[in-house]
Tab-separated table of C-alpha atoms in Angstrom:
chain	number	residue	atom	x	y	z
S	96	MET	CA	29.925	18.658	27.640
S	97	THR	CA	30.276	21.029	30.558
S	98	GLY	CA	28.066	23.723	32.152
S	99	ILE	CA	24.493	24.192	31.324
S	100	GLY	CA	24.937	21.415	28.377
S	101	ALA	CA	26.094	18.836	30.934
S	102	LEU	CA	23.418	19.674	33.296
S	103	HIS	CA	20.621	19.120	30.991
S	104	ALA	CA	22.314	15.865	29.586
S	105	ARG	CA	22.183	14.419	33.135
S	106	ARG	CA	18.477	15.748	33.739
S	107	SER	CA	17.596	14.882	30.166
S	108	ALA	CA	14.484	12.714	29.634
S	109	ALA	CA	16.722	10.884	27.019
S	110	SER	CA	18.653	9.542	30.052
S	111	VAL	CA	15.507	7.880	31.284
S	112	ALA	CA	14.687	6.503	27.745
S	113	PHE	CA	18.183	5.492	26.926
S	114	PRO	CA	17.373	1.591	28.304
S	115	THR	CA	14.604	1.663	25.651
S	116	LEU	CA	17.064	2.940	23.053
S	117	ILE	CA	19.412	0.186	23.664
S	118	VAL	CA	16.563	-2.449	23.698
S	119	LEU	CA	15.431	-1.090	20.216
S	120	VAL	CA	19.131	-1.338	18.857
S	121	ALA	CA	19.510	-4.598	20.107
S	122	LEU	CA	16.245	-6.071	18.605
S	123	HIS	CA	17.247	-4.325	15.250
S	124	ILE	CA	20.780	-6.024	15.035
S	125	PHE	CA	19.773	-9.497	16.564
S	126	GLY	CA	16.082	-9.788	16.058
S	127	ARG	CA	16.458	-10.909	12.245
S	128	GLY	CA	18.803	-12.671	10.063
S	129	ARG	CA	22.352	-11.077	9.593
S	130	ILE	CA	23.570	-12.138	6.435
S	131	TRP	CA	24.942	-8.668	5.961
S	132	VAL	CA	27.963	-9.677	7.934
S	133	TYR	CA	29.873	-10.528	4.861
S	134	GLU	CA	29.522	-6.818	3.359
S	135	TRP	CA	30.791	-3.992	4.946
S	136	LEU	CA	28.559	-1.703	2.824
S	137	TRP	CA	25.538	-3.893	3.535
S	138	ALA	CA	26.117	-4.053	7.136
S	139	PHE	CA	26.422	-0.320	7.780
S	140	TYR	CA	23.368	0.522	5.281
S	141	GLN	CA	21.217	-2.158	6.904
S	142	TYR	CA	22.015	-0.680	10.478
S	143	GLN	CA	20.886	2.620	9.408
S	144	PHE	CA	17.328	1.517	9.153
S	145	VAL	CA	17.212	1.618	12.998
S	146	THR	CA	16.193	5.248	12.678
S	147	VAL	CA	12.926	4.014	11.880
S	148	LEU	CA	12.797	2.464	15.450
S	149	LEU	CA	14.648	5.110	17.235
S	150	GLY	CA	12.891	8.196	15.432
S	151	PRO	CA	9.612	8.098	16.887
S	152	VAL	CA	10.994	7.410	20.528
S	153	VAL	CA	13.623	10.366	20.075
S	154	ALA	CA	10.898	12.754	18.674
S	155	GLY	CA	8.616	11.868	21.608
S	156	GLY	CA	11.250	11.955	24.346
S	157	SER	CA	12.563	14.952	23.265
S	158	ALA	CA	9.070	16.730	23.328
S	159	TRP	CA	8.954	15.464	26.831
S	160	GLU	CA	12.388	17.258	27.345
S	161	GLY	CA	11.067	20.367	25.584
S	162	ARG	CA	8.207	20.431	28.171
S	163	ARG	CA	10.200	19.863	31.171
S	164	VAL	CA	12.509	23.028	29.879
S	165	ALA	CA	9.450	25.151	29.307
S	166	ARG	CA	8.734	25.115	33.012
S	167	ALA	CA	11.373	27.612	33.364
S	168	ARG	CA	10.573	29.378	30.169
S	169	GLU	CA	9.460	32.641	31.447
S	170	VAL	CA	12.794	33.122	33.642
S	171	ALA	CA	15.061	31.891	30.719
S	172	GLU	CA	13.434	34.376	28.133
S	173	SER	CA	13.934	37.311	30.534
S	174	ALA	CA	17.516	36.304	31.060
S	175	GLY	CA	17.895	36.177	27.357
S	176	MET	CA	18.792	32.507	27.651
S	177	ALA	CA	15.858	30.911	25.966
S	178	VAL	CA	17.716	29.782	22.845
S	179	ARG	CA	20.697	28.635	24.700
S	180	THR	CA	18.514	26.617	27.104
S	181	VAL	CA	16.811	24.853	24.443
S	182	LEU	CA	19.752	24.409	22.231
S	183	ALA	CA	21.531	22.876	25.707
S	184	ALA	CA	18.489	20.303	26.142
S	185	TRP	CA	18.662	19.321	22.406
S	186	ALA	CA	22.345	18.630	22.728
S	187	GLY	CA	21.712	16.640	26.137
S	188	VAL	CA	19.067	14.409	24.043
S	189	CYS	CA	21.380	14.193	21.193
S	190	GLY	CA	24.057	12.938	23.352
S	191	TRP	CA	22.097	10.087	24.871
S	192	VAL	CA	20.659	9.194	21.658
S	193	LEU	CA	24.094	9.155	19.880
S	194	ALA	CA	25.455	7.052	22.456
S	195	ALA	CA	22.956	4.325	21.939
S	196	TYR	CA	23.184	4.518	18.120
S	197	GLY	CA	27.011	4.142	18.289
S	198	ALA	CA	26.914	1.317	20.703
S	199	GLY	CA	24.916	-0.497	18.017
S	200	LEU	CA	27.336	0.591	15.285
S	201	VAL	CA	30.202	-0.883	17.339
S	202	ILE	CA	28.284	-4.265	17.641
S	203	VAL	CA	27.667	-4.198	13.996
S	204	VAL	CA	31.456	-3.767	13.231
S	205	LEU	CA	32.295	-6.447	15.549
S	206	LEU	CA	29.915	-8.808	13.955
S	207	VAL	CA	31.471	-8.123	10.448
S	208	TRP	CA	34.921	-8.684	12.074
S	209	LEU	CA	34.017	-12.113	13.589
S	210	ALA	CA	32.449	-13.197	10.361
S	211	GLY	CA	35.840	-12.906	8.644
S	212	THR	CA	35.156	-10.308	6.382
S	213	PRO	CA	38.435	-8.792	5.331
S	214	GLY	CA	39.321	-5.133	5.360
S	215	TRP	CA	37.768	-2.075	7.058
S	216	PRO	CA	34.630	-0.027	6.400
S	217	ASP	CA	35.332	2.047	3.335
S	218	ALA	CA	34.289	5.588	2.566
S	219	ALA	CA	31.006	4.349	0.892
S	220	SER	CA	29.916	2.468	4.206
S	221	ILE	CA	31.084	5.089	6.608
S	222	SER	CA	29.244	7.835	4.634
S	223	THR	CA	25.585	5.892	5.440
S	224	VAL	CA	26.171	7.448	9.079
S	225	GLY	CA	25.583	10.812	8.157
S	226	PRO	CA	22.046	10.871	6.949
S	227	ALA	CA	21.120	8.562	9.794
S	228	VAL	CA	22.622	10.860	12.547
S	229	ALA	CA	20.799	13.883	10.619
S	230	VAL	CA	17.427	11.983	10.862
S	231	LEU	CA	17.661	11.319	14.625
S	232	ALA	CA	19.033	14.886	15.185
S	233	GLY	CA	16.265	16.235	13.413
S	234	ALA	CA	13.604	14.205	15.336
S	235	ALA	CA	15.064	15.477	18.579
S	236	ALA	CA	14.768	18.920	17.353
S	237	VAL	CA	11.406	18.883	16.238
S	238	GLY	CA	10.388	17.113	19.686
S	239	ILE	CA	12.046	19.867	21.655
S	240	GLY	CA	10.619	22.531	19.778
S	241	LEU	CA	6.955	21.201	19.738
S	242	GLY	CA	7.347	20.344	23.351
S	243	TYR	CA	8.913	23.758	24.503
S	244	ALA	CA	6.278	25.700	22.384
S	245	LEU	CA	3.166	24.057	23.480
S	246	ARG	CA	3.759	22.425	26.737
S	247	SER	CA	0.897	20.187	26.707
S	248	PRO	CA	1.071	16.825	28.388
S	249	LEU	CA	-0.306	15.289	25.177
S	250	VAL	CA	2.520	16.593	22.956
S	251	PRO	CA	5.047	13.576	23.660
S	252	ALA	CA	2.639	11.186	22.725
S	253	VAL	CA	1.270	12.900	19.697
S	254	VAL	CA	4.934	13.664	18.427
S	255	THR	CA	5.731	10.045	18.758
S	256	VAL	CA	2.893	8.817	16.953
S	257	GLY	CA	3.124	11.755	14.308
S	258	TRP	CA	6.562	10.785	13.612
S	259	PHE	CA	6.065	7.386	13.140
S	260	LEU	CA	2.818	8.090	10.899
S	261	ALA	CA	5.022	10.435	8.790
S	262	VAL	CA	7.875	7.871	8.086
S	263	LEU	CA	5.140	5.203	7.289
S	264	TYR	CA	3.522	7.619	4.860
S	265	PHE	CA	6.601	8.627	2.922
S	266	TYR	CA	7.692	4.890	2.807
S	267	ILE	CA	4.320	4.042	1.417
S	268	ALA	CA	3.257	7.016	-0.653
S	269	GLY	CA	6.610	8.529	-1.155
S	270	PRO	CA	8.866	10.149	-1.882
S	271	SER	CA	10.525	7.198	0.187
S	272	ARG	CA	14.215	9.086	0.015
S	273	PHE	CA	12.701	11.899	2.405
S	274	VAL	CA	12.924	9.186	5.249
S	275	ASP	CA	14.708	6.041	3.861
S	276	VAL	CA	18.428	6.348	4.881
S	277	GLY	CA	19.009	2.584	5.459
S	278	GLY	CA	17.868	-1.036	5.093
S	279	ALA	CA	18.449	-3.448	2.229
S	280	SER	CA	16.998	-6.966	1.867
S	281	GLY	CA	19.879	-8.011	-0.662
S	282	SER	CA	23.350	-7.853	-1.336
S	283	LEU	CA	24.864	-4.274	-2.259
S	284	LEU	CA	28.038	-5.733	-3.839
S	285	GLY	CA	28.822	-3.570	-7.111
S	286	LEU	CA	26.913	-0.285	-5.462
S	287	ALA	CA	27.477	2.507	-3.422
S	288	PRO	CA	25.378	5.196	-2.069
S	289	ARG	CA	24.812	8.343	-4.152
S	290	PRO	CA	26.811	11.299	-2.450
S	291	GLU	CA	24.534	14.019	-3.834
S	292	LEU	CA	21.273	12.171	-2.150
S	293	GLN	CA	23.065	11.555	1.062
S	294	ALA	CA	23.832	15.314	1.188
S	295	ALA	CA	20.492	16.495	0.323
S	296	GLN	CA	19.026	14.127	3.134
S	297	ILE	CA	21.517	15.603	5.479
S	298	ALA	CA	20.417	19.225	4.517
S	299	LEU	CA	16.923	18.364	4.822
S	300	TYR	CA	16.998	17.437	8.459
S	301	ALA	CA	19.655	20.121	9.307
S	302	SER	CA	17.303	22.746	7.732
S	303	LEU	CA	14.391	21.056	9.575
S	304	ALA	CA	16.342	21.394	12.881
S	305	ALA	CA	17.202	24.785	12.186
S	306	ALA	CA	13.459	25.714	11.319
S	307	SER	CA	12.429	24.254	14.747
S	308	PHE	CA	14.674	26.504	16.512
S	309	LEU	CA	14.340	29.659	14.520
S	310	ALA	CA	10.316	29.156	15.039
S	311	LEU	CA	11.134	29.576	18.726
S	312	VAL	CA	13.286	32.438	18.136
S	313	TRP	CA	10.782	34.447	15.659
S	314	GLY	CA	7.782	33.526	17.631
S	315	ARG	CA	9.004	34.502	20.793
S	316	GLY	CA	6.888	37.383	22.353
S	317	LEU	CA	4.454	37.049	19.486
S	318	HIS	CA	0.744	35.641	19.699
S	319	GLY	CA	-2.133	34.734	17.480
S	320	MET	CA	-1.610	35.115	13.696
S	321	ARG	CA	1.839	36.788	13.983
S	322	ARG	CA	3.068	33.633	15.966
S	323	ALA	CA	1.685	31.224	13.412
S	324	GLY	CA	3.434	33.442	10.461
S	325	ALA	CA	6.659	33.335	12.465
S	326	VAL	CA	6.366	29.551	12.672
S	327	ALA	CA	5.307	29.418	8.834
S	328	ALA	CA	8.323	31.384	7.840
S	329	ALA	CA	10.764	29.210	9.591
S	330	VAL	CA	9.180	26.049	7.993
S	331	VAL	CA	9.541	27.556	4.613
S	332	LEU	CA	13.356	26.992	5.338
S	333	VAL	CA	12.742	23.371	4.695
S	334	ALA	CA	11.406	23.898	1.258
S	335	PRO	CA	14.713	24.268	-0.744
S	336	ALA	CA	16.299	20.971	0.644
S	337	ALA	CA	12.866	19.069	0.065
S	338	TRP	CA	12.981	20.477	-3.442
S	339	VAL	CA	16.521	19.286	-4.147
S	340	LEU	CA	16.072	16.043	-2.730
S	341	GLU	CA	12.724	15.306	-4.549
S	342	GLY	CA	14.436	16.123	-7.825
S	343	LEU	CA	17.384	13.683	-7.403
S	344	GLY	CA	15.377	10.567	-8.645
S	345	PRO	CA	14.524	7.503	-6.852
S	346	ASP	CA	17.679	5.650	-7.080
S	347	HIS	CA	19.854	5.442	-3.880
S	348	PHE	CA	22.499	3.796	-5.271
S	349	ARG	CA	25.293	4.046	-8.207
S	350	THR	CA	27.192	1.304	-9.615
S	351	THR	CA	30.794	0.662	-8.965
S	352	ASP	CA	33.472	-1.637	-9.673
S	353	GLU	CA	33.567	-4.227	-6.927
S	354	ARG	CA	36.968	-6.419	-6.473
S	355	LEU	CA	35.886	-9.907	-6.461
S	356	VAL	CA	37.853	-13.394	-5.355
S	357	CYS	CA	37.731	-15.893	-8.084
S	358	VAL	CA	38.328	-19.815	-7.728
S	359	GLY	CA	38.539	-22.695	-10.158
S	360	THR	CA	38.053	-22.620	-13.922
S	361	ARG	CA	35.412	-24.099	-16.111
S	362	PRO	CA	33.358	-22.675	-14.207
S	363	GLU	CA	35.289	-19.888	-12.612
S	364	VAL	CA	33.265	-18.578	-9.635
S	365	CYS	CA	33.810	-14.854	-8.421
S	366	VAL	CA	32.410	-13.529	-5.116
S	367	GLY	CA	32.798	-10.601	-2.874
S	368	PRO	CA	35.831	-10.926	-0.471
S	369	GLY	CA	33.642	-11.599	2.470
S	370	TYR	CA	31.990	-14.736	0.438
S	371	ALA	CA	35.416	-16.306	-0.313
S	372	SER	CA	34.954	-19.217	2.199
S	373	PHE	CA	31.698	-20.076	0.364
S	374	ALA	CA	33.078	-19.805	-3.301
S	375	GLU	CA	34.152	-23.325	-3.540
S	376	GLN	CA	30.820	-24.676	-2.237
S	377	ALA	CA	28.882	-22.480	-4.773
S	378	ARG	CA	31.258	-24.013	-7.552
S	379	ALA	CA	30.668	-27.815	-6.494
S	380	MET	CA	27.047	-26.882	-6.718
S	381	LEU	CA	26.954	-25.763	-10.018
S	382	ILE	CA	29.354	-28.296	-11.729
S	383	PRO	CA	26.754	-31.185	-12.125
S	384	TYR	CA	24.103	-29.144	-13.667
S	385	LEU	CA	26.594	-27.596	-15.993
S	386	ALA	CA	27.846	-31.107	-17.127
S	387	GLU	CA	24.356	-32.013	-17.994
S	388	LEU	CA	23.359	-29.007	-19.872
S	389	GLU	CA	27.066	-29.320	-21.884
S	390	ALA	CA	26.140	-33.140	-22.509
S	391	ALA	CA	22.879	-31.760	-24.244
S	392	GLY	CA	24.775	-29.540	-26.572
S	393	VAL	CA	23.974	-26.309	-24.735
S	394	ASP	CA	26.798	-23.635	-24.631
S	395	VAL	CA	27.412	-23.314	-20.803
S	396	PRO	CA	28.747	-20.384	-19.114
S	397	GLN	CA	32.384	-20.314	-17.799
S	398	ARG	CA	32.404	-17.675	-15.328
S	399	PHE	CA	29.618	-16.850	-12.565
S	400	GLU	CA	30.159	-13.446	-10.768
S	401	GLN	CA	28.121	-12.544	-7.797
S	402	THR	CA	27.500	-9.158	-9.156
S	403	ALA	CA	26.463	-10.044	-12.420
S	404	GLY	CA	22.823	-9.461	-13.564
S	405	ARG	CA	20.833	-10.885	-16.580
S	406	GLY	CA	22.311	-10.133	-20.143
S	407	GLU	CA	25.903	-9.601	-18.955
S	408	ALA	CA	28.831	-11.514	-20.072
S	409	ALA	CA	29.402	-13.380	-16.708
S	410	ALA	CA	26.481	-15.451	-15.358
S	411	PRO	CA	24.768	-14.358	-12.284
S	412	LEU	CA	25.361	-15.898	-8.964
S	413	GLY	CA	23.838	-13.530	-6.545
S	414	GLY	CA	20.813	-16.068	-5.879
S	415	LEU	CA	22.730	-19.069	-4.929
S	416	MET	CA	25.176	-16.845	-2.815
S	417	PHE	CA	22.463	-15.586	-0.841
S	418	ALA	CA	20.617	-18.741	-0.380
S	419	LEU	CA	23.959	-20.272	0.736
S	420	VAL	CA	24.758	-17.931	3.465
S	421	ARG	CA	21.070	-17.449	4.512
S	422	TYR	CA	19.759	-21.196	4.377
S	423	GLY	CA	23.234	-23.355	4.340
S	424	PRO	CA	24.660	-25.697	1.563
S	425	ALA	CA	21.418	-28.230	1.726
S	426	GLN	CA	18.835	-25.629	0.838
S	427	ALA	CA	21.167	-23.598	-1.580
S	428	ALA	CA	22.047	-26.659	-3.891
S	429	ARG	CA	18.366	-26.424	-4.815
S	430	SER	CA	18.840	-22.845	-6.155
S	431	ALA	CA	21.642	-24.103	-8.468
S	432	PRO	CA	19.841	-25.131	-11.502
S	433	PHE	CA	17.666	-21.867	-11.258
S	434	GLU	CA	20.660	-19.720	-11.104
S	435	ILE	CA	22.279	-21.315	-14.304
S	436	ILE	CA	19.140	-21.122	-16.446
S	437	ASP	CA	18.989	-17.384	-15.435
S	438	ARG	CA	21.945	-16.968	-17.678
S	439	TYR	CA	20.087	-17.780	-20.781
S	440	VAL	CA	16.856	-15.117	-19.956
S	441	PRO	CA	17.451	-11.683	-21.335
S	442	PRO	CA	16.693	-8.777	-19.170
S	443	ASP	CA	13.134	-8.067	-20.730
S	444	CYS	CA	11.985	-11.410	-20.903
S	445	ASP	CA	8.765	-12.378	-19.074
S	446	ILE	CA	9.305	-15.958	-18.015
S	447	PHE	CA	5.584	-16.288	-16.672
S	448	ARG	CA	4.553	-16.072	-20.072
S	449	GLU	CA	4.408	-18.816	-22.586
S	450	PRO	CA	6.606	-20.174	-24.404
S	451	ALA	CA	9.105	-19.153	-21.878
S	452	SER	CA	7.354	-20.287	-19.028
S	453	THR	CA	7.130	-24.034	-20.380
S	454	ALA	CA	10.855	-23.684	-21.420
S	455	TRP	CA	11.841	-22.551	-18.050
S	456	ASP	CA	10.043	-25.066	-16.084
S	457	GLY	CA	10.877	-27.947	-18.476
S	458	VAL	CA	14.729	-27.402	-18.429
S	459	THR	CA	14.722	-26.941	-14.523
S	460	ASP	CA	12.753	-29.855	-13.838
S	461	TRP	CA	14.744	-31.924	-16.147
S	462	LEU	CA	18.068	-30.805	-14.564
S	463	ILE	CA	16.904	-31.590	-11.033
S	464	ALA	CA	15.613	-34.949	-12.154
S	465	ARG	CA	19.031	-35.867	-13.698
S	466	VAL	CA	21.233	-34.600	-11.066
S	467	ASP	CA	19.179	-34.958	-7.925
S	468	PRO	CA	16.473	-37.290	-8.709
S	469	GLN	CA	15.198	-37.213	-4.967
S	470	ARG	CA	13.967	-33.754	-5.264
S	471	ALA	CA	12.153	-34.597	-8.546
S	472	PHE	CA	8.806	-35.097	-6.703
S	473	VAL	CA	6.972	-35.154	-10.021
S	474	PRO	CA	8.080	-36.317	-13.624
S	475	PRO	CA	9.445	-33.464	-15.766
S	476	SER	CA	6.916	-31.705	-18.263
S	477	PRO	CA	6.054	-32.051	-20.880
S	478	ARG	CA	6.021	-35.995	-21.010
S	479	ILE	CA	9.321	-36.097	-23.360
S	480	LEU	CA	11.304	-35.272	-20.919
S	481	SER	CA	10.490	-38.298	-18.525
S	482	GLU	CA	9.274	-40.752	-21.480
S	483	GLY	CA	11.492	-39.947	-24.205
S	484	THR	CA	14.818	-41.284	-24.822
S	485	LEU	CA	17.733	-39.449	-23.612
S	486	ARG	CA	18.677	-37.936	-26.985
S	487	GLU	CA	15.124	-36.844	-27.359
S	488	GLN	CA	15.181	-35.347	-23.955
S	489	ARG	CA	18.644	-33.238	-24.876
S	490	ALA	CA	17.206	-32.258	-28.041
S	491	TRP	CA	14.101	-30.711	-26.342
S	492	VAL	CA	16.467	-29.111	-23.614
S	493	ARG	CA	18.586	-27.542	-26.625
S	494	GLU	CA	15.405	-25.941	-28.353
S	495	ALA	CA	14.192	-24.607	-24.789
S	496	VAL	CA	17.378	-23.101	-24.081
S	497	GLN	CA	17.261	-21.436	-27.454
S	498	THR	CA	13.569	-20.230	-26.762
S	499	LEU	CA	14.583	-18.495	-23.551
S	500	MET	CA	17.442	-16.818	-25.223
S	501	THR	CA	15.236	-15.308	-27.949
S	502	CYS	CA	12.593	-14.527	-25.300
S	503	GLY	CA	11.721	-10.672	-25.583
S	504	THR	CA	13.006	-9.984	-28.812
């Protein structure tokens, strides 16, 4: 950046706010658990949630910058350089904001590499950057425009709070896709962002930025209702992008085929490439519980997949892998019986209703008592599982598994 752009970048209010932006980025990355380091897409998508933290600061800081630039408003407008001056101020703010954002993204990439996750960020992962950058650039444009037009010392604070409340509103009341460009609490294996949704999000914030600048151009020299009409006409430009985004539905992801790494047989355990070092541990946790079920005459699954869900050919493994990387082997071992029993539950079954609830609790309690009695703080229920013969217990377990398999039908 040279000339007027470089001058605005050096004097920008964002240069003062830059340390704050860096602190917010660091808090976002290091302030919570980092189990996303085993997946490129999850790491990138989780990082994009930083826009929720940065957006209000960027909008408020940009409003302050707009007020600063507006001090020479009359001179700039008389020289025909008002639009160029505002755009240069916006570019200066964006430069500082993207520097902080980019530094955080580099740290995320390094953390994923250090965790041993193979490969490089794929196209799906990199595509998450576009909507996040659009949000930050849009926040800067709105702040610059309001600060330049209104010039009140209260504008930066109002814009900061207003942007935050708007984001909060859309997250709670919806549609969340207007502001939700990142953040995931669980694995994204087997998923990819919908490109049409990302394109619509980028278009929404690009039109918001354009509307902010056009409102200044069309409202220049006007007063009262005419100026309000010019601003309203510019805001209307946002409507088509918002309408398209609204019509795309709530799903942020589409399913994809995920390459898995598999170990062992009977059972075969298949996980995402980044989780390969955990696969043998997970398999060892499953084997004793599977052996008890097989001895009871239950047909046990021979393949577990991290991307599988209820009702699929392979048994699900996502819960066990999440517990293993989040809490460690000791805690994760407690998830194994629940992961196995989940294999027998149809997708439309409500396990909190009878008779599924009793079947679920009874089988899992029995398995824990058989494999890890130190964890069986109370005897399994019903009483036959603790007082009956082993043959009677196994017969009850077979019937309970059958009850789960036919639940919801």
